[in-house]
């Protein structure tokens, strides 16, 4: 008899964004004449930067000739891309991350989901609430939690991120082994200062814990006092992995390219307390289960770091940040309390009612899609997330429609 992994049966029926897509498609079927504006899932709308397109085309041409054709590439990514990442994302910020500590992949979602297979089943895991659902669901799938009761999985330590702590969670009251952090935060748009991160790094060092730091939205940071990478904090390279993505930075949501930093100094421990370098485990995992990102895509990602690429990527970010500022101002003017949207493409709005009720109201009365905060956890109840990824025109129209719907 083929038995099911019963951990899957503990999961909510569907992934948050699939749930939303289903509701929106039902609404569309019933209202074929209504035009919907999507400010829900954080999917970019502007095309790839021209520098990336040129490099992409050229790399496709390379594949057309026997002399320049590439077959299997290194599972960890081509050196040409890893070197650029190390130089521009890490050395330029005064950190010592080197190219061979960078693992190129097809997405931060996959990496944050896959990395947990390197850890023991019994570890204690802390997740912020609200949280990007992938961190939680992948641990549920792996059997590291009990059942979901009252919107929380038994066995996980939830770190409340609320208005009272500025949506930056406090250290846990109990000892935890693995900590997920994401800044600029998805979904709240909150930012962590150097002091905030230093506190977590100190905790991890004192408790032989590990931080999984999701920095997928770092390219929206404009304030230079805010850390762009956790490795700006002394000692972080011993206790933190960092996940980055070209998706939001350079419009790669459909193209797929990301990377994970696994510093060589980072270690995990056997039951007896012996140290094991995490780098060698992740290398082993990736070389076994992953065959790398395609050559043309890595060439396109490399172009992000060229002079024109860096300028174009900055402009892309500025475009969405202008939307974020307008959404924040627009929703505040209508009377909602908002946070995020500065150094971040997400605006977190206190809707003053059930999150899904607010979602349904916006969909039905304004034909605008947002993301219900409760889908990110119990502390998200009452909130919705509006994403800045759309055109200026659509954001303006959406705000207009919302203002009318609220009246
Ligand atoms: C989101 O909307 O939270 C993100 O687009 C999800 C993702 O990047 O996977």
mmCIF file of C-alpha atoms and ligand atoms in Angstrom:
data_model
loop_
_atom_site.group_PDB
_atom_site.id
_atom_site.type_symbol
_atom_site.label_atom_id
_atom_site.label_comp_id
_atom_site.label_asym_id
_atom_site.label_seq_id
_atom_site.Cartn_x
_atom_site.Cartn_y
_atom_site.Cartn_z
ATOM 1 C CA UNK A 1 0.000 0.000 0.000
ATOM 2 C CA UNK A 2 1.408 3.351 -0.989
ATOM 3 C CA UNK A 3 1.143 5.532 2.089
ATOM 4 C CA UNK A 4 0.746 9.261 2.029
ATOM 5 C CA UNK A 5 3.008 11.708 3.852
ATOM 6 C CA UNK A 6 0.345 12.592 6.411
ATOM 7 C CA UNK A 7 2.098 15.846 7.239
ATOM 8 C CA UNK A 8 0.600 17.197 4.021
ATOM 9 C CA UNK A 9 -2.848 16.583 5.470
ATOM 10 C CA UNK A 10 -2.097 19.086 8.241
ATOM 11 C CA UNK A 11 -1.733 21.875 5.692
ATOM 12 C CA UNK A 12 -4.497 24.283 4.879
ATOM 13 C CA UNK A 13 -6.207 23.131 1.691
ATOM 14 C CA UNK A 14 -4.275 25.424 -0.645
ATOM 15 C CA UNK A 15 -1.372 27.845 -0.768
ATOM 16 C CA UNK A 16 -2.419 31.440 0.011
ATOM 17 C CA UNK A 17 -1.751 32.823 -3.461
ATOM 18 C CA UNK A 18 -3.528 29.896 -5.171
ATOM 19 C CA UNK A 19 -6.510 30.558 -2.941
ATOM 20 C CA UNK A 20 -6.586 34.199 -3.966
ATOM 21 C CA UNK A 21 -6.159 33.330 -7.658
ATOM 22 C CA UNK A 22 -9.134 30.969 -7.400
ATOM 23 C CA UNK A 23 -11.372 33.607 -5.820
ATOM 24 C CA UNK A 24 -10.336 36.182 -8.409
ATOM 25 C CA UNK A 25 -10.961 33.814 -11.294
ATOM 26 C CA UNK A 26 -14.448 32.977 -9.938
ATOM 27 C CA UNK A 27 -15.174 36.699 -9.696
ATOM 28 C CA UNK A 28 -13.965 37.184 -13.276
ATOM 29 C CA UNK A 29 -16.220 34.398 -14.534
ATOM 30 C CA UNK A 30 -19.238 35.996 -12.878
ATOM 31 C CA UNK A 31 -18.262 39.514 -13.978
ATOM 32 C CA UNK A 32 -16.654 39.187 -17.410
ATOM 33 C CA UNK A 33 -17.133 42.895 -18.189
ATOM 34 C CA UNK A 34 -15.276 44.138 -15.083
ATOM 35 C CA UNK A 35 -11.618 45.067 -15.291
ATOM 36 C CA UNK A 36 -9.569 43.911 -12.347
ATOM 37 C CA UNK A 37 -6.470 45.695 -11.017
ATOM 38 C CA UNK A 38 -4.042 43.303 -9.335
ATOM 39 C CA UNK A 39 -2.160 44.561 -6.308
ATOM 40 C CA UNK A 40 -2.118 41.177 -4.607
ATOM 41 C CA UNK A 41 0.775 38.813 -5.273
ATOM 42 C CA UNK A 42 4.118 40.575 -5.485
ATOM 43 C CA UNK A 43 4.578 39.932 -9.168
ATOM 44 C CA UNK A 44 6.407 42.583 -11.144
ATOM 45 C CA UNK A 45 4.830 44.165 -14.211
ATOM 46 C CA UNK A 46 7.693 46.060 -15.877
ATOM 47 C CA UNK A 47 9.836 44.193 -18.430
ATOM 48 C CA UNK A 48 13.405 43.047 -17.832
ATOM 49 C CA UNK A 49 15.988 45.849 -17.897
ATOM 50 C CA UNK A 50 17.373 46.399 -21.425
ATOM 51 C CA UNK A 51 20.903 45.398 -20.298
ATOM 52 C CA UNK A 52 19.557 41.998 -19.229
ATOM 53 C CA UNK A 53 17.671 41.529 -22.501
ATOM 54 C CA UNK A 54 20.813 42.205 -24.563
ATOM 55 C CA UNK A 55 22.822 39.712 -22.479
ATOM 56 C CA UNK A 56 19.985 37.167 -22.625
ATOM 57 C CA UNK A 57 19.799 37.349 -26.451
ATOM 58 C CA UNK A 58 23.557 37.081 -26.779
ATOM 59 C CA UNK A 59 23.640 34.018 -24.538
ATOM 60 C CA UNK A 60 20.883 32.371 -26.588
ATOM 61 C CA UNK A 61 23.079 32.958 -29.647
ATOM 62 C CA UNK A 62 25.974 31.306 -27.780
ATOM 63 C CA UNK A 63 23.813 28.213 -27.508
ATOM 64 C CA UNK A 64 23.408 28.155 -31.294
ATOM 65 C CA UNK A 65 27.055 27.561 -32.078
ATOM 66 C CA UNK A 66 29.168 24.509 -31.318
ATOM 67 C CA UNK A 67 32.055 26.716 -30.184
ATOM 68 C CA UNK A 68 30.100 28.646 -27.555
ATOM 69 C CA UNK A 69 27.399 26.112 -26.665
ATOM 70 C CA UNK A 70 27.079 25.182 -22.970
ATOM 71 C CA UNK A 71 25.603 21.964 -21.620
ATOM 72 C CA UNK A 72 25.310 21.226 -17.902
ATOM 73 C CA UNK A 73 26.696 24.110 -15.913
ATOM 74 C CA UNK A 74 28.047 24.022 -12.366
ATOM 75 C CA UNK A 75 25.158 23.286 -9.973
ATOM 76 C CA UNK A 76 26.234 26.198 -7.762
ATOM 77 C CA UNK A 77 26.136 28.665 -10.643
ATOM 78 C CA UNK A 78 28.685 30.005 -13.111
ATOM 79 C CA UNK A 79 31.683 31.847 -11.650
ATOM 80 C CA UNK A 80 30.996 34.859 -13.878
ATOM 81 C CA UNK A 81 27.766 35.487 -11.950
ATOM 82 C CA UNK A 82 28.972 34.442 -8.496
ATOM 83 C CA UNK A 83 31.983 36.780 -8.765
ATOM 84 C CA UNK A 84 29.754 39.732 -9.659
ATOM 85 C CA UNK A 85 27.388 39.019 -6.780
ATOM 86 C CA UNK A 86 30.296 38.797 -4.335
ATOM 87 C CA UNK A 87 31.742 42.053 -5.586
ATOM 88 C CA UNK A 88 28.643 44.223 -5.889
ATOM 89 C CA UNK A 89 26.314 42.820 -3.228
ATOM 90 C CA UNK A 90 28.847 41.922 -0.562
ATOM 91 C CA UNK A 91 32.364 43.369 -0.877
ATOM 92 C CA UNK A 92 30.875 46.777 -1.716
ATOM 93 C CA UNK A 93 29.052 46.660 1.650
ATOM 94 C CA UNK A 94 32.286 45.943 3.508
ATOM 95 C CA UNK A 95 31.567 42.248 4.049
ATOM 96 C CA UNK A 96 33.870 39.326 3.294
ATOM 97 C CA UNK A 97 31.443 36.979 1.519
ATOM 98 C CA UNK A 98 33.302 35.282 -1.332
ATOM 99 C CA UNK A 99 32.064 33.930 -4.652
ATOM 100 C CA UNK A 100 32.328 30.298 -3.563
ATOM 101 C CA UNK A 101 29.912 30.972 -0.691
ATOM 102 C CA UNK A 102 27.200 31.938 -3.189
ATOM 103 C CA UNK A 103 24.833 29.328 -4.635
ATOM 104 C CA UNK A 104 22.841 30.475 -7.659
ATOM 105 C CA UNK A 105 19.355 28.996 -7.885
ATOM 106 C CA UNK A 106 15.993 29.319 -9.576
ATOM 107 C CA UNK A 107 14.276 31.093 -6.702
ATOM 108 C CA UNK A 108 14.387 32.197 -3.080
ATOM 109 C CA UNK A 109 11.069 30.421 -2.565
ATOM 110 C CA UNK A 110 12.656 27.086 -3.537
ATOM 111 C CA UNK A 111 15.795 27.732 -1.494
ATOM 112 C CA UNK A 112 13.992 28.800 1.684
ATOM 113 C CA UNK A 113 11.784 25.736 1.242
ATOM 114 C CA UNK A 114 14.604 23.295 0.483
ATOM 115 C CA UNK A 115 17.167 24.415 3.042
ATOM 116 C CA UNK A 116 15.223 22.995 5.980
ATOM 117 C CA UNK A 117 15.955 19.432 4.889
ATOM 118 C CA UNK A 118 19.488 19.951 6.261
ATOM 119 C CA UNK A 119 18.228 20.255 9.821
ATOM 120 C CA UNK A 120 17.162 17.636 12.351
ATOM 121 C CA UNK A 121 13.469 16.873 12.802
ATOM 122 C CA UNK A 122 13.463 17.842 16.481
ATOM 123 C CA UNK A 123 14.738 21.419 16.222
ATOM 124 C CA UNK A 124 12.693 24.272 17.641
ATOM 125 C CA UNK A 125 11.741 26.739 14.925
ATOM 126 C CA UNK A 126 10.785 30.372 15.366
ATOM 127 C CA UNK A 127 8.790 32.176 12.691
ATOM 128 C CA UNK A 128 7.506 35.729 12.714
ATOM 129 C CA UNK A 129 3.746 36.190 12.592
ATOM 130 C CA UNK A 130 2.691 37.433 10.043
ATOM 131 C CA UNK A 131 5.063 35.454 7.839
ATOM 132 C CA UNK A 132 5.744 34.450 4.235
ATOM 133 C CA UNK A 133 3.808 31.125 4.231
ATOM 134 C CA UNK A 134 6.584 29.114 2.561
ATOM 135 C CA UNK A 135 8.722 29.048 5.736
ATOM 136 C CA UNK A 136 5.894 27.507 7.724
ATOM 137 C CA UNK A 137 4.334 25.195 5.147
ATOM 138 C CA UNK A 138 7.631 23.546 4.169
ATOM 139 C CA UNK A 139 8.311 22.687 7.811
ATOM 140 C CA UNK A 140 4.781 21.314 8.143
ATOM 141 C CA UNK A 141 5.423 19.122 5.089
ATOM 142 C CA UNK A 142 8.637 17.876 6.702
ATOM 143 C CA UNK A 143 6.787 16.876 9.879
ATOM 144 C CA UNK A 144 8.355 19.438 12.201
ATOM 145 C CA UNK A 145 5.008 20.655 13.524
ATOM 146 C CA UNK A 146 1.866 19.294 15.048
ATOM 147 C CA UNK A 147 -1.657 20.046 13.881
ATOM 148 C CA UNK A 148 -2.949 23.507 13.077
ATOM 149 C CA UNK A 149 -5.048 24.740 15.983
ATOM 150 C CA UNK A 150 -6.588 28.156 16.126
ATOM 151 C CA UNK A 151 -4.527 29.254 13.103
ATOM 152 C CA UNK A 152 -1.173 28.160 14.515
ATOM 153 C CA UNK A 153 0.819 24.984 14.067
ATOM 154 C CA UNK A 154 1.641 23.227 17.312
ATOM 155 C CA UNK A 155 5.352 23.068 18.019
ATOM 156 C CA UNK A 156 6.360 26.270 16.199
ATOM 157 C CA UNK A 157 7.392 29.336 18.176
ATOM 158 C CA UNK A 158 5.557 32.332 16.741
ATOM 159 C CA UNK A 159 7.165 35.745 17.068
ATOM 160 C CA UNK A 160 4.385 38.302 17.060
ATOM 161 C CA UNK A 161 5.044 41.272 14.794
ATOM 162 C CA UNK A 162 2.494 43.889 15.657
ATOM 163 C CA UNK A 163 2.001 47.606 15.705
ATOM 164 C CA UNK A 164 3.385 47.686 19.255
ATOM 165 C CA UNK A 165 6.842 46.412 18.208
ATOM 166 C CA UNK A 166 6.827 48.207 14.859
ATOM 167 C CA UNK A 167 6.382 44.795 13.152
ATOM 168 C CA UNK A 168 9.942 43.825 14.105
ATOM 169 C CA UNK A 169 9.645 40.788 16.392
ATOM 170 C CA UNK A 170 11.241 40.599 19.807
ATOM 171 C CA UNK A 171 13.585 37.768 20.807
ATOM 172 C CA UNK A 172 11.759 34.597 21.856
ATOM 173 C CA UNK A 173 11.175 33.920 25.533
ATOM 174 C CA UNK A 174 12.325 30.334 25.027
ATOM 175 C CA UNK A 175 15.353 28.732 23.392
ATOM 176 C CA UNK A 176 14.968 28.185 19.638
ATOM 177 C CA UNK A 177 17.336 26.610 17.123
ATOM 178 C CA UNK A 178 16.244 28.024 13.791
ATOM 179 C CA UNK A 179 14.954 31.548 13.173
ATOM 180 C CA UNK A 180 13.363 32.867 10.006
ATOM 181 C CA UNK A 181 13.692 36.600 9.436
ATOM 182 C CA UNK A 182 12.752 38.652 6.382
ATOM 183 C CA UNK A 183 13.651 42.334 5.869
ATOM 184 C CA UNK A 184 12.403 44.474 4.195
ATOM 185 C CA UNK A 185 9.555 42.381 5.436
ATOM 186 C CA UNK A 186 7.045 40.454 3.444
ATOM 187 C CA UNK A 187 4.184 41.112 4.189
ATOM 188 C CA UNK A 188 4.415 44.128 6.534
ATOM 189 C CA UNK A 189 7.056 46.162 4.692
ATOM 190 C CA UNK A 190 8.867 46.694 8.019
ATOM 191 C CA UNK A 191 12.577 47.437 8.041
ATOM 192 C CA UNK A 192 15.208 46.142 10.456
ATOM 193 C CA UNK A 193 17.953 48.459 11.666
ATOM 194 C CA UNK A 194 21.520 47.336 12.335
ATOM 195 C CA UNK A 195 20.690 47.253 16.055
ATOM 196 C CA UNK A 196 17.668 44.993 15.413
ATOM 197 C CA UNK A 197 19.751 42.539 13.412
ATOM 198 C CA UNK A 198 22.670 42.694 15.861
ATOM 199 C CA UNK A 199 20.300 41.552 18.613
ATOM 200 C CA UNK A 200 19.310 38.487 16.568
ATOM 201 C CA UNK A 201 22.892 37.672 15.611
ATOM 202 C CA UNK A 202 23.885 37.844 19.276
ATOM 203 C CA UNK A 203 20.990 35.552 20.192
ATOM 204 C CA UNK A 204 21.978 33.034 17.517
ATOM 205 C CA UNK A 205 25.616 33.056 18.624
ATOM 206 C CA UNK A 206 24.709 32.643 22.300
ATOM 207 C CA UNK A 207 22.324 29.772 21.586
ATOM 208 C CA UNK A 208 24.135 27.991 18.727
ATOM 209 C CA UNK A 209 21.065 28.783 16.637
ATOM 210 C CA UNK A 210 20.882 29.605 12.933
ATOM 211 C CA UNK A 211 19.166 32.551 11.224
ATOM 212 C CA UNK A 212 17.627 32.144 7.779
ATOM 213 C CA UNK A 213 17.618 35.718 6.511
ATOM 214 C CA UNK A 214 15.381 36.411 3.534
ATOM 215 C CA UNK A 215 16.555 39.624 1.867
ATOM 216 C CA UNK A 216 14.562 39.246 -1.359
ATOM 217 C CA UNK A 217 13.451 42.896 -1.155
ATOM 218 C CA UNK A 218 16.782 44.544 -0.266
ATOM 219 C CA UNK A 219 16.984 46.374 -3.595
ATOM 220 C CA UNK A 220 14.138 48.648 -2.445
ATOM 221 C CA UNK A 221 16.210 50.059 0.402
ATOM 222 C CA UNK A 222 17.104 53.679 -0.262
ATOM 223 C CA UNK A 223 18.130 54.716 3.242
ATOM 224 C CA UNK A 224 21.832 54.005 3.534
ATOM 225 C CA UNK A 225 21.725 53.487 7.292
ATOM 226 C CA UNK A 226 19.604 50.350 6.822
ATOM 227 C CA UNK A 227 21.596 47.132 6.381
ATOM 228 C CA UNK A 228 21.330 45.654 2.889
ATOM 229 C CA UNK A 229 22.681 42.323 4.050
ATOM 230 C CA UNK A 230 22.809 40.615 7.424
ATOM 231 C CA UNK A 231 26.554 40.187 6.943
ATOM 232 C CA UNK A 232 26.954 43.894 7.727
ATOM 233 C CA UNK A 233 26.547 42.700 11.310
ATOM 234 C CA UNK A 234 29.759 41.391 12.903
ATOM 235 C CA UNK A 235 29.709 37.653 13.421
ATOM 236 C CA UNK A 236 26.634 37.055 11.245
ATOM 237 C CA UNK A 237 28.660 34.931 8.855
ATOM 238 C CA UNK A 238 28.908 32.291 11.589
ATOM 239 C CA UNK A 239 25.177 32.077 12.273
ATOM 240 C CA UNK A 240 23.181 33.255 9.249
ATOM 241 C CA UNK A 241 22.336 32.232 5.711
ATOM 242 C CA UNK A 242 20.985 34.857 3.345
ATOM 243 C CA UNK A 243 18.478 34.423 0.525
ATOM 244 C CA UNK A 244 18.343 36.888 -2.354
ATOM 245 C CA UNK A 245 16.451 37.030 -5.594
ATOM 246 C CA UNK A 246 16.578 38.802 -8.939
ATOM 247 C CA UNK A 247 12.767 38.523 -9.117
ATOM 248 C CA UNK A 248 11.825 41.805 -7.512
ATOM 249 C CA UNK A 249 15.207 43.455 -8.075
ATOM 250 C CA UNK A 250 15.275 43.102 -11.845
ATOM 251 C CA UNK A 251 11.922 41.686 -12.915
ATOM 252 C CA UNK A 252 12.970 38.007 -12.985
ATOM 253 C CA UNK A 253 9.739 36.536 -11.550
ATOM 254 C CA UNK A 254 9.101 34.708 -14.820
ATOM 255 C CA UNK A 255 12.765 34.276 -15.764
ATOM 256 C CA UNK A 256 13.829 32.692 -12.449
ATOM 257 C CA UNK A 257 17.169 33.474 -10.860
ATOM 258 C CA UNK A 258 18.135 33.876 -7.222
ATOM 259 C CA UNK A 259 20.937 32.957 -4.875
ATOM 260 C CA UNK A 260 21.650 31.798 -1.361
ATOM 261 C CA UNK A 261 24.722 32.694 0.655
ATOM 262 C CA UNK A 262 26.083 29.895 2.815
ATOM 263 C CA UNK A 263 29.233 31.215 4.514
ATOM 264 C CA UNK A 264 31.945 28.666 5.124
ATOM 265 C CA UNK A 265 32.088 29.671 8.793
ATOM 266 C CA UNK A 266 28.435 28.713 9.342
ATOM 267 C CA UNK A 267 27.951 25.427 11.135
ATOM 268 C CA UNK A 268 25.353 23.060 12.471
ATOM 269 C CA UNK A 269 25.802 20.450 15.172
ATOM 270 C CA UNK A 270 25.376 16.712 15.589
ATOM 271 C CA UNK A 271 23.451 15.366 18.563
ATOM 272 C CA UNK A 272 26.775 15.046 20.400
ATOM 273 C CA UNK A 273 27.574 18.700 19.688
ATOM 274 C CA UNK A 274 30.184 18.143 16.961
ATOM 275 C CA UNK A 275 30.366 20.938 14.404
ATOM 276 C CA UNK A 276 29.482 20.342 10.757
ATOM 277 C CA UNK A 277 30.032 23.096 8.162
ATOM 278 C CA UNK A 278 26.732 23.912 6.536
ATOM 279 C CA UNK A 279 28.433 24.903 3.297
ATOM 280 C CA UNK A 280 29.491 21.347 2.515
ATOM 281 C CA UNK A 281 25.987 20.023 3.234
ATOM 282 C CA UNK A 282 24.265 22.534 0.968
ATOM 283 C CA UNK A 283 26.838 21.883 -1.754
ATOM 284 C CA UNK A 284 26.131 18.153 -1.423
ATOM 285 C CA UNK A 285 22.391 18.765 -1.536
ATOM 286 C CA UNK A 286 22.495 21.050 -4.560
ATOM 287 C CA UNK A 287 24.894 18.889 -6.555
ATOM 288 C CA UNK A 288 22.599 15.915 -5.935
ATOM 289 C CA UNK A 289 19.181 17.460 -6.432
ATOM 290 C CA UNK A 290 19.700 20.490 -8.651
ATOM 291 C CA UNK A 291 21.238 21.009 -12.061
ATOM 292 C CA UNK A 292 21.716 24.740 -12.032
ATOM 293 C CA UNK A 293 20.022 27.706 -13.640
ATOM 294 C CA UNK A 294 20.173 27.921 -17.425
ATOM 295 C CA UNK A 295 23.184 29.643 -18.983
ATOM 296 C CA UNK A 296 21.210 32.431 -20.743
ATOM 297 C CA UNK A 297 19.372 33.281 -17.524
ATOM 298 C CA UNK A 298 22.633 33.536 -15.582
ATOM 299 C CA UNK A 299 24.091 35.780 -18.293
ATOM 300 C CA UNK A 300 20.967 37.976 -18.040
ATOM 301 C CA UNK A 301 21.423 38.110 -14.243
ATOM 302 C CA UNK A 302 25.109 38.980 -14.645
ATOM 303 C CA UNK A 303 24.049 42.030 -16.678
ATOM 304 C CA UNK A 304 22.239 43.376 -13.600
ATOM 305 C CA UNK A 305 25.728 44.291 -12.325
ATOM 306 C CA UNK A 306 26.942 46.113 -15.438
ATOM 307 C CA UNK A 307 27.014 49.946 -15.333
ATOM 308 C CA UNK A 308 23.801 50.217 -17.375
ATOM 309 C CA UNK A 309 22.234 47.282 -15.539
ATOM 310 C CA UNK A 310 22.772 48.860 -12.123
ATOM 311 C CA UNK A 311 21.261 52.127 -13.325
ATOM 312 C CA UNK A 312 18.272 50.403 -14.925
ATOM 313 C CA UNK A 313 17.612 48.255 -11.879
ATOM 314 C CA UNK A 314 17.675 51.326 -9.668
ATOM 315 C CA UNK A 315 15.099 52.959 -11.960
ATOM 316 C CA UNK A 316 12.871 49.880 -11.789
ATOM 317 C CA UNK A 317 12.970 49.999 -8.012
ATOM 318 C CA UNK A 318 12.274 53.743 -7.975
ATOM 319 C CA UNK A 319 9.243 53.204 -10.192
ATOM 320 C CA UNK A 320 7.647 50.745 -7.775
ATOM 321 C CA UNK A 321 8.683 52.794 -4.750
ATOM 322 C CA UNK A 322 6.777 55.754 -6.205
ATOM 323 C CA UNK A 323 3.713 53.495 -6.338
ATOM 324 C CA UNK A 324 4.357 52.402 -2.761
ATOM 325 C CA UNK A 325 4.461 56.026 -1.566
ATOM 326 C CA UNK A 326 1.256 56.826 -3.468
ATOM 327 C CA UNK A 327 -0.561 53.800 -2.067
ATOM 328 C CA UNK A 328 0.518 54.650 1.452
ATOM 329 C CA UNK A 329 -0.563 58.291 1.063
ATOM 330 C CA UNK A 330 -3.787 57.385 -0.735
ATOM 331 C CA UNK A 331 -4.880 54.804 1.827
ATOM 332 C CA UNK A 332 -3.913 57.087 4.730
ATOM 333 C CA UNK A 333 -5.955 59.916 3.213
ATOM 334 C CA UNK A 334 -8.991 57.634 3.030
ATOM 335 C CA UNK A 335 -8.498 57.064 6.758
ATOM 336 C CA UNK A 336 -6.593 53.794 7.088
ATOM 337 C CA UNK A 337 -3.603 53.296 9.292
ATOM 338 C CA UNK A 338 -0.727 52.142 7.074
ATOM 339 C CA UNK A 339 2.827 50.981 7.564
ATOM 340 C CA UNK A 340 5.559 49.794 5.197
ATOM 341 C CA UNK A 341 5.818 51.188 1.692
ATOM 342 C CA UNK A 342 9.075 53.044 2.456
ATOM 343 C CA UNK A 343 12.237 51.147 1.451
ATOM 344 C CA UNK A 344 9.758 48.377 0.636
ATOM 345 C CA UNK A 345 7.199 47.553 -2.077
ATOM 346 C CA UNK A 346 4.561 46.328 0.407
ATOM 347 C CA UNK A 347 2.063 48.451 2.298
ATOM 348 C CA UNK A 348 0.429 46.916 5.338
ATOM 349 C CA UNK A 349 -3.000 48.343 5.991
ATOM 350 C CA UNK A 350 -5.167 48.014 9.045
ATOM 351 C CA UNK A 351 -8.568 47.493 7.454
ATOM 352 C CA UNK A 352 -10.427 47.557 10.774
ATOM 353 C CA UNK A 353 -12.337 44.366 9.924
ATOM 354 C CA UNK A 354 -11.781 40.717 9.004
ATOM 355 C CA UNK A 355 -9.002 40.482 6.395
ATOM 356 C CA UNK A 356 -10.955 38.302 3.957
ATOM 357 C CA UNK A 357 -14.039 40.548 4.344
ATOM 358 C CA UNK A 358 -11.871 43.512 3.364
ATOM 359 C CA UNK A 359 -10.390 41.523 0.470
ATOM 360 C CA UNK A 360 -13.913 40.602 -0.777
ATOM 361 C CA UNK A 361 -15.136 44.158 -0.412
ATOM 362 C CA UNK A 362 -12.210 45.544 -2.449
ATOM 363 C CA UNK A 363 -12.702 42.887 -5.106
ATOM 364 C CA UNK A 364 -16.460 43.308 -5.398
ATOM 365 C CA UNK A 365 -16.771 47.071 -5.023
ATOM 366 C CA UNK A 366 -13.474 48.285 -6.514
ATOM 367 C CA UNK A 367 -12.317 45.309 -8.614
ATOM 368 C CA UNK A 368 -8.961 45.585 -6.870
ATOM 369 C CA UNK A 369 -7.054 42.538 -5.649
ATOM 370 C CA UNK A 370 -5.043 42.766 -2.428
ATOM 371 C CA UNK A 371 -3.740 40.043 -0.110
ATOM 372 C CA UNK A 372 -5.616 39.318 3.125
ATOM 373 C CA UNK A 373 -3.284 39.717 6.088
ATOM 374 C CA UNK A 374 -4.730 36.712 7.907
ATOM 375 C CA UNK A 375 -3.285 34.518 5.146
ATOM 376 C CA UNK A 376 0.153 35.343 6.582
ATOM 377 C CA UNK A 377 -0.753 34.357 10.138
ATOM 378 C CA UNK A 378 -2.901 35.110 13.121
ATOM 379 C CA UNK A 379 -1.308 38.509 13.777
ATOM 380 C CA UNK A 380 -2.189 39.491 10.208
ATOM 381 C CA UNK A 381 -5.899 39.288 10.986
ATOM 382 C CA UNK A 382 -7.561 42.662 10.372
ATOM 383 C CA UNK A 383 -4.874 43.734 7.893
ATOM 384 C CA UNK A 384 -4.448 43.547 4.141
ATOM 385 C CA UNK A 385 -1.258 43.854 2.126
ATOM 386 C CA UNK A 386 -1.223 46.010 -0.994
ATOM 387 C CA UNK A 387 1.663 45.494 -3.366
ATOM 388 C CA UNK A 388 3.296 48.285 -5.361
ATOM 389 C CA UNK A 389 3.954 46.084 -8.384
ATOM 390 C CA UNK A 390 1.815 47.575 -11.126
ATOM 391 C CA UNK A 391 1.834 50.604 -13.402
ATOM 392 C CA UNK A 392 1.516 54.168 -12.035
ATOM 393 C CA UNK A 393 -1.763 54.484 -13.949
ATOM 394 C CA UNK A 394 -3.273 51.338 -12.476
ATOM 395 C CA UNK A 395 -2.242 52.285 -8.958
ATOM 396 C CA UNK A 396 -3.866 55.695 -9.381
ATOM 397 C CA UNK A 397 -7.042 54.102 -10.752
ATOM 398 C CA UNK A 398 -7.095 51.499 -7.987
ATOM 399 C CA UNK A 399 -6.791 54.184 -5.293
ATOM 400 C CA UNK A 400 -9.606 56.150 -6.912
ATOM 401 C CA UNK A 401 -11.836 53.110 -7.005
ATOM 402 C CA UNK A 402 -11.015 52.192 -3.386
ATOM 403 C CA UNK A 403 -11.817 55.735 -2.217
ATOM 404 C CA UNK A 404 -15.213 55.525 -3.942
ATOM 405 C CA UNK A 405 -15.895 52.035 -2.578
ATOM 406 C CA UNK A 406 -15.123 53.115 0.991
ATOM 407 C CA UNK A 407 -17.401 56.193 0.918
HETATM 408 C C1 LIG B 1 4.350 37.551 -2.461
HETATM 409 O O1 LIG B 1 3.449 38.136 -3.050
HETATM 410 O O2 LIG B 1 4.369 37.416 -1.236
HETATM 411 C C2 LIG B 1 5.466 37.016 -3.270
HETATM 412 O O3 LIG B 1 5.313 37.314 -4.602
HETATM 413 C C3 LIG B 1 5.562 35.594 -3.161
HETATM 414 C C4 LIG B 1 6.838 35.082 -3.727
HETATM 415 O O4 LIG B 1 7.771 35.816 -4.023
HETATM 416 O O5 LIG B 1 6.909 33.858 -3.835
#
